């Protein structure tokens, strides 16, 4: 007959609660006790019924990671790091992608999602600040926000200094002697936080350098995809006065933009220097390799998972705002300085 | 007070079982009945307790997708399609990556994983056929295998014809007049199925063309990464007799190989034509764009999810073997034919 939780407790001469805590992976069990109980679990070949355990503990051992698109390299790298970070806290990760579905995001944030079977949410949302402030019943589910929304400090929040990251990217182009610097990735005002903040960094860098913002050099992109970058750069290279540099709000936009510059008959970095944000591996092997602002996805994953695990254990703790480091990686796509 | 399942059943004048079926997303409820019950759920603002529901139905509404590495573009594209396909069957997807951890894979396959809280598994395994045949207690969990293992027809299985895909890639290089064709991605015999089958396709194509297999042109790669491709191609370009084409067992290997050929001072496709397998988006924007064998991830996702949902509903049905289509996409990296 299959061994029960009670059998394990009897065998290990501990309480059923202790066995349950070990099985649930709770961190407050001492390493020595854990090893002791695990020996009994092994010897009796005890297989906990996960559903019964869930009902008993009220916990699933699963956290949800919500991203707009899992096949965007930045998010798949984040997911990789998040799965690893979650494992160190004894959690598994369920990944959901919202696409560009605001309703789905709102359902998750308001707890209207009726199938939630996880203990907490790591959420990289697209929804606008305005929409979130209007939500009358935010979720009771432990929640850590990733990315640029701060939601008035109501939630734990891990993000980079997005304005500064954009400013650093544009300053790098200025340092290379570029003066006619375009931007790809802007979006209509008041919609999403990321493009707003990156636009602000772009404008600050140019303004501090005494360069006027030229609206024709600022291009919108809907999905931050290679195709969006390609289309926007194609339009830029067709201008009577072409840019001598392009700051792309993501590396995927930059990969598309580089290809467009070549297809228009120009060279990177000789004619047009290009810099992105994300530092995805693709950009280290592309020709030319892509200069980019590196975001520390491992740091973001570890700190946000640590925050979420703490909040699951203590829902009433005060929210924290954590800024992840970023760093410019100069590569071939900005290698050549132009003389003034 | 919060509405209960009974309140909804009373309000809708249906059985509690019908409400439960609607909440669980079972497909055998008529659309009319579903709409009727959902109206009562809305009116009473009924929020099912997911854990209690799970215990009641014995189902979680979650399927696990197990891949070696989520940040490999092929797997993140597959995950994207799988999440979409699962949604059409009323399932959410929990993603787990095994890394290169055989123990973890075995635990999942044998049901030794002690935290399983899902109804079925979509499994893209690395473990060797030999190891699997030796497993004395395969999992009772509904399981669909993706990729090249067939496990003697014991499981539902969705895969491409891997030997044929490799053969088609090499034939494409032969059609371009290349004769000294290298391969990157081989692995020691008897270890994994994918490299074995792709090696077999490579050898068949060359043999049929009357070209002898030269061991120095066949290079191993451990992780099918850009870095592996870079290192292997660097070694190939240093040979006294260089190859005039390289067949890479994955597109990521090919992206690294292209960069290595350039860094060695040669051109793609002029000096070396390159073809990969996977047809990842990155290869459509790279310079040159990458010829590749396209695998239909949407087809793989839809058919495997459909198989898994059917098996969850009826564990005793006979396993099916499904072959997904593939197609060569010729691009710039093989654009130039060489005269003999």
PDB file of N, CA and C in Angstrom, chain A residues 243-286:
ATOM      1  N   UNK A 243      19.580  60.398 -40.992  1.00  0.00           N
ATOM      2  CA  UNK A 243      20.263  60.401 -39.692  1.00  0.00           C
ATOM      3  C   UNK A 243      21.678  59.820 -39.829  1.00  0.00           C
ATOM      4  N   UNK A 244      22.567  60.176 -38.893  1.00  0.00           N
ATOM      5  CA  UNK A 244      23.885  59.528 -38.850  1.00  0.00           C
ATOM      6  C   UNK A 244      23.974  58.528 -37.685  1.00  0.00           C
ATOM      7  N   UNK A 245      22.871  58.388 -36.975  1.00  0.00           N
ATOM      8  CA  UNK A 245      22.812  57.396 -35.891  1.00  0.00           C
ATOM      9  C   UNK A 245      21.354  57.105 -35.582  1.00  0.00           C
ATOM     10  N   UNK A 246      21.095  55.887 -35.072  1.00  0.00           N
ATOM     11  CA  UNK A 246      19.740  55.518 -34.651  1.00  0.00           C
ATOM     12  C   UNK A 246      19.808  54.869 -33.275  1.00  0.00           C
ATOM     13  N   UNK A 247      19.024  55.407 -32.357  1.00  0.00           N
ATOM     14  CA  UNK A 247      18.837  54.773 -31.050  1.00  0.00           C
ATOM     15  C   UNK A 247      17.541  53.978 -31.115  1.00  0.00           C
ATOM     16  N   UNK A 248      17.659  52.647 -30.964  1.00  0.00           N
ATOM     17  CA  UNK A 248      16.471  51.786 -30.995  1.00  0.00           C
ATOM     18  C   UNK A 248      16.096  51.415 -29.568  1.00  0.00           C
ATOM     19  N   UNK A 249      14.798  51.470 -29.264  1.00  0.00           N
ATOM     20  CA  UNK A 249      14.334  51.231 -27.891  1.00  0.00           C
ATOM     21  C   UNK A 249      14.419  49.761 -27.488  1.00  0.00           C
ATOM     22  N   UNK A 250      14.747  48.874 -28.428  1.00  0.00           N
ATOM     23  CA  UNK A 250      15.005  47.471 -28.084  1.00  0.00           C
ATOM     24  C   UNK A 250      15.992  46.909 -29.095  1.00  0.00           C
ATOM     25  N   UNK A 251      16.676  45.820 -28.720  1.00  0.00           N
ATOM     26  CA  UNK A 251      17.634  45.195 -29.631  1.00  0.00           C
ATOM     27  C   UNK A 251      16.946  44.593 -30.850  1.00  0.00           C
ATOM     28  N   UNK A 252      15.732  44.061 -30.674  1.00  0.00           N
ATOM     29  CA  UNK A 252      15.038  43.488 -31.834  1.00  0.00           C
ATOM     30  C   UNK A 252      14.770  44.567 -32.879  1.00  0.00           C
ATOM     31  N   UNK A 253      14.331  45.758 -32.423  1.00  0.00           N
ATOM     32  CA  UNK A 253      14.170  46.879 -33.344  1.00  0.00           C
ATOM     33  C   UNK A 253      15.496  47.158 -34.051  1.00  0.00           C
ATOM     34  N   UNK A 254      16.599  47.104 -33.289  1.00  0.00           N
ATOM     35  CA  UNK A 254      17.919  47.413 -33.853  1.00  0.00           C
ATOM     36  C   UNK A 254      18.339  46.386 -34.905  1.00  0.00           C
ATOM     37  N   UNK A 255      18.019  45.083 -34.665  1.00  0.00           N
ATOM     38  CA  UNK A 255      18.376  44.064 -35.654  1.00  0.00           C
ATOM     39  C   UNK A 255      17.656  44.336 -36.971  1.00  0.00           C
ATOM     40  N   UNK A 256      16.385  44.709 -36.887  1.00  0.00           N
ATOM     41  CA  UNK A 256      15.641  45.055 -38.095  1.00  0.00           C
ATOM     42  C   UNK A 256      16.179  46.325 -38.736  1.00  0.00           C
ATOM     43  N   UNK A 257      16.533  47.307 -37.911  1.00  0.00           N
ATOM     44  CA  UNK A 257      17.036  48.591 -38.427  1.00  0.00           C
ATOM     45  C   UNK A 257      18.363  48.396 -39.154  1.00  0.00           C
ATOM     46  N   UNK A 258      19.248  47.558 -38.599  1.00  0.00           N
ATOM     47  CA  UNK A 258      20.551  47.332 -39.252  1.00  0.00           C
ATOM     48  C   UNK A 258      20.342  46.758 -40.639  1.00  0.00           C
ATOM     49  N   UNK A 259      19.467  45.761 -40.730  1.00  0.00           N
ATOM     50  CA  UNK A 259      19.215  45.133 -42.023  1.00  0.00           C
ATOM     51  C   UNK A 259      18.636  46.159 -43.015  1.00  0.00           C
ATOM     52  N   UNK A 260      17.772  47.053 -42.529  1.00  0.00           N
ATOM     53  CA  UNK A 260      17.167  48.070 -43.405  1.00  0.00           C
ATOM     54  C   UNK A 260      18.212  49.049 -43.921  1.00  0.00           C
ATOM     55  N   UNK A 261      19.150  49.429 -43.050  1.00  0.00           N
ATOM     56  CA  UNK A 261      20.201  50.359 -43.472  1.00  0.00           C
ATOM     57  C   UNK A 261      21.023  49.737 -44.602  1.00  0.00           C
ATOM     58  N   UNK A 262      21.377  48.444 -44.462  1.00  0.00           N
ATOM     59  CA  UNK A 262      22.127  47.764 -45.521  1.00  0.00           C
ATOM     60  C   UNK A 262      21.298  47.668 -46.789  1.00  0.00           C
ATOM     61  N   UNK A 263      20.029  47.313 -46.662  1.00  0.00           N
ATOM     62  CA  UNK A 263      19.180  47.167 -47.843  1.00  0.00           C
ATOM     63  C   UNK A 263      18.980  48.505 -48.552  1.00  0.00           C
ATOM     64  N   UNK A 264      19.139  49.613 -47.810  1.00  0.00           N
ATOM     65  CA  UNK A 264      19.037  50.939 -48.426  1.00  0.00           C
ATOM     66  C   UNK A 264      20.368  51.360 -49.047  1.00  0.00           C
ATOM     67  N   UNK A 265      21.381  50.507 -48.913  1.00  0.00           N
ATOM     68  CA  UNK A 265      22.664  50.784 -49.556  1.00  0.00           C
ATOM     69  C   UNK A 265      23.664  51.535 -48.690  1.00  0.00           C
ATOM     70  N   UNK A 266      23.458  51.541 -47.394  1.00  0.00           N
ATOM     71  CA  UNK A 266      24.375  52.246 -46.492  1.00  0.00           C
ATOM     72  C   UNK A 266      25.043  51.273 -45.524  1.00  0.00           C
ATOM     73  N   UNK A 267      26.057  51.765 -44.815  1.00  0.00           N
ATOM     74  CA  UNK A 267      26.831  50.910 -43.914  1.00  0.00           C
ATOM     75  C   UNK A 267      26.613  51.279 -42.453  1.00  0.00           C
ATOM     76  N   UNK A 268      26.668  50.245 -41.622  1.00  0.00           N
ATOM     77  CA  UNK A 268      26.702  50.405 -40.175  1.00  0.00           C
ATOM     78  C   UNK A 268      28.086  49.947 -39.721  1.00  0.00           C
ATOM     79  N   UNK A 269      28.882  50.707 -38.991  1.00  0.00           N
ATOM     80  CA  UNK A 269      28.549  52.010 -38.415  1.00  0.00           C
ATOM     81  C   UNK A 269      29.002  53.205 -39.253  1.00  0.00           C
ATOM     82  N   UNK A 270      29.611  52.956 -40.454  1.00  0.00           N
ATOM     83  CA  UNK A 270      30.231  54.061 -41.198  1.00  0.00           C
ATOM     84  C   UNK A 270      29.233  55.178 -41.471  1.00  0.00           C
ATOM     85  N   UNK A 271      28.085  54.844 -42.062  1.00  0.00           N
ATOM     86  CA  UNK A 271      27.094  55.879 -42.375  1.00  0.00           C
ATOM     87  C   UNK A 271      26.144  56.133 -41.212  1.00  0.00           C
ATOM     88  N   UNK A 272      25.750  55.062 -40.579  1.00  0.00           N
ATOM     89  CA  UNK A 272      24.766  55.164 -39.495  1.00  0.00           C
ATOM     90  C   UNK A 272      25.230  54.289 -38.329  1.00  0.00           C
ATOM     91  N   UNK A 273      25.446  54.884 -37.180  1.00  0.00           N
ATOM     92  CA  UNK A 273      25.739  54.112 -35.969  1.00  0.00           C
ATOM     93  C   UNK A 273      24.409  53.687 -35.352  1.00  0.00           C
ATOM     94  N   UNK A 274      24.368  52.472 -34.762  1.00  0.00           N
ATOM     95  CA  UNK A 274      23.110  51.980 -34.186  1.00  0.00           C
ATOM     96  C   UNK A 274      23.368  51.425 -32.791  1.00  0.00           C
ATOM     97  N   UNK A 275      22.492  51.784 -31.852  1.00  0.00           N
ATOM     98  CA  UNK A 275      22.572  51.244 -30.500  1.00  0.00           C
ATOM     99  C   UNK A 275      21.172  50.796 -30.073  1.00  0.00           C
ATOM    100  N   UNK A 276      21.106  49.707 -29.301  1.00  0.00           N
ATOM    101  CA  UNK A 276      19.825  49.190 -28.818  1.00  0.00           C
ATOM    102  C   UNK A 276      19.777  49.130 -27.300  1.00  0.00           C
ATOM    103  N   UNK A 277      18.731  48.511 -26.808  1.00  0.00           N
ATOM    104  CA  UNK A 277      18.598  48.229 -25.374  1.00  0.00           C
ATOM    105  C   UNK A 277      18.166  46.770 -25.229  1.00  0.00           C
ATOM    106  N   UNK A 278      18.787  46.038 -24.329  1.00  0.00           N
ATOM    107  CA  UNK A 278      18.461  44.656 -23.905  1.00  0.00           C
ATOM    108  C   UNK A 278      19.697  43.768 -23.849  1.00  0.00           C
ATOM    109  N   UNK A 279      20.647  44.027 -24.793  1.00  0.00           N
ATOM    110  CA  UNK A 279      21.862  43.204 -24.889  1.00  0.00           C
ATOM    111  C   UNK A 279      21.525  41.728 -25.037  1.00  0.00           C
ATOM    112  N   UNK A 280      20.713  41.406 -26.045  1.00  0.00           N
ATOM    113  CA  UNK A 280      20.391  39.995 -26.305  1.00  0.00           C
ATOM    114  C   UNK A 280      21.575  39.332 -27.002  1.00  0.00           C
ATOM    115  N   UNK A 281      21.709  38.020 -26.851  1.00  0.00           N
ATOM    116  CA  UNK A 281      22.887  37.316 -27.377  1.00  0.00           C
ATOM    117  C   UNK A 281      23.014  37.473 -28.890  1.00  0.00           C
ATOM    118  N   UNK A 282      21.890  37.508 -29.571  1.00  0.00           N
ATOM    119  CA  UNK A 282      21.881  37.683 -31.025  1.00  0.00           C
ATOM    120  C   UNK A 282      22.784  38.831 -31.478  1.00  0.00           C
ATOM    121  N   UNK A 283      22.768  39.928 -30.709  1.00  0.00           N
ATOM    122  CA  UNK A 283      23.534  41.117 -31.089  1.00  0.00           C
ATOM    123  C   UNK A 283      25.036  40.960 -30.925  1.00  0.00           C
ATOM    124  N   UNK A 284      25.462  39.917 -30.227  1.00  0.00           N
ATOM    125  CA  UNK A 284      26.903  39.703 -30.061  1.00  0.00           C
ATOM    126  C   UNK A 284      27.481  38.933 -31.233  1.00  0.00           C
ATOM    127  N   UNK A 285      26.626  38.285 -32.026  1.00  0.00           N
ATOM    128  CA  UNK A 285      27.080  37.484 -33.161  1.00  0.00           C
ATOM    129  C   UNK A 285      26.675  38.105 -34.500  1.00  0.00           C
ATOM    130  N   UNK A 286      25.837  39.144 -34.475  1.00  0.00           N
ATOM    131  CA  UNK A 286      25.391  39.745 -35.728  1.00  0.00           C
ATOM    132  C   UNK A 286      26.551  40.480 -36.384  1.00  0.00           C
TER     133      UNK A 286
END
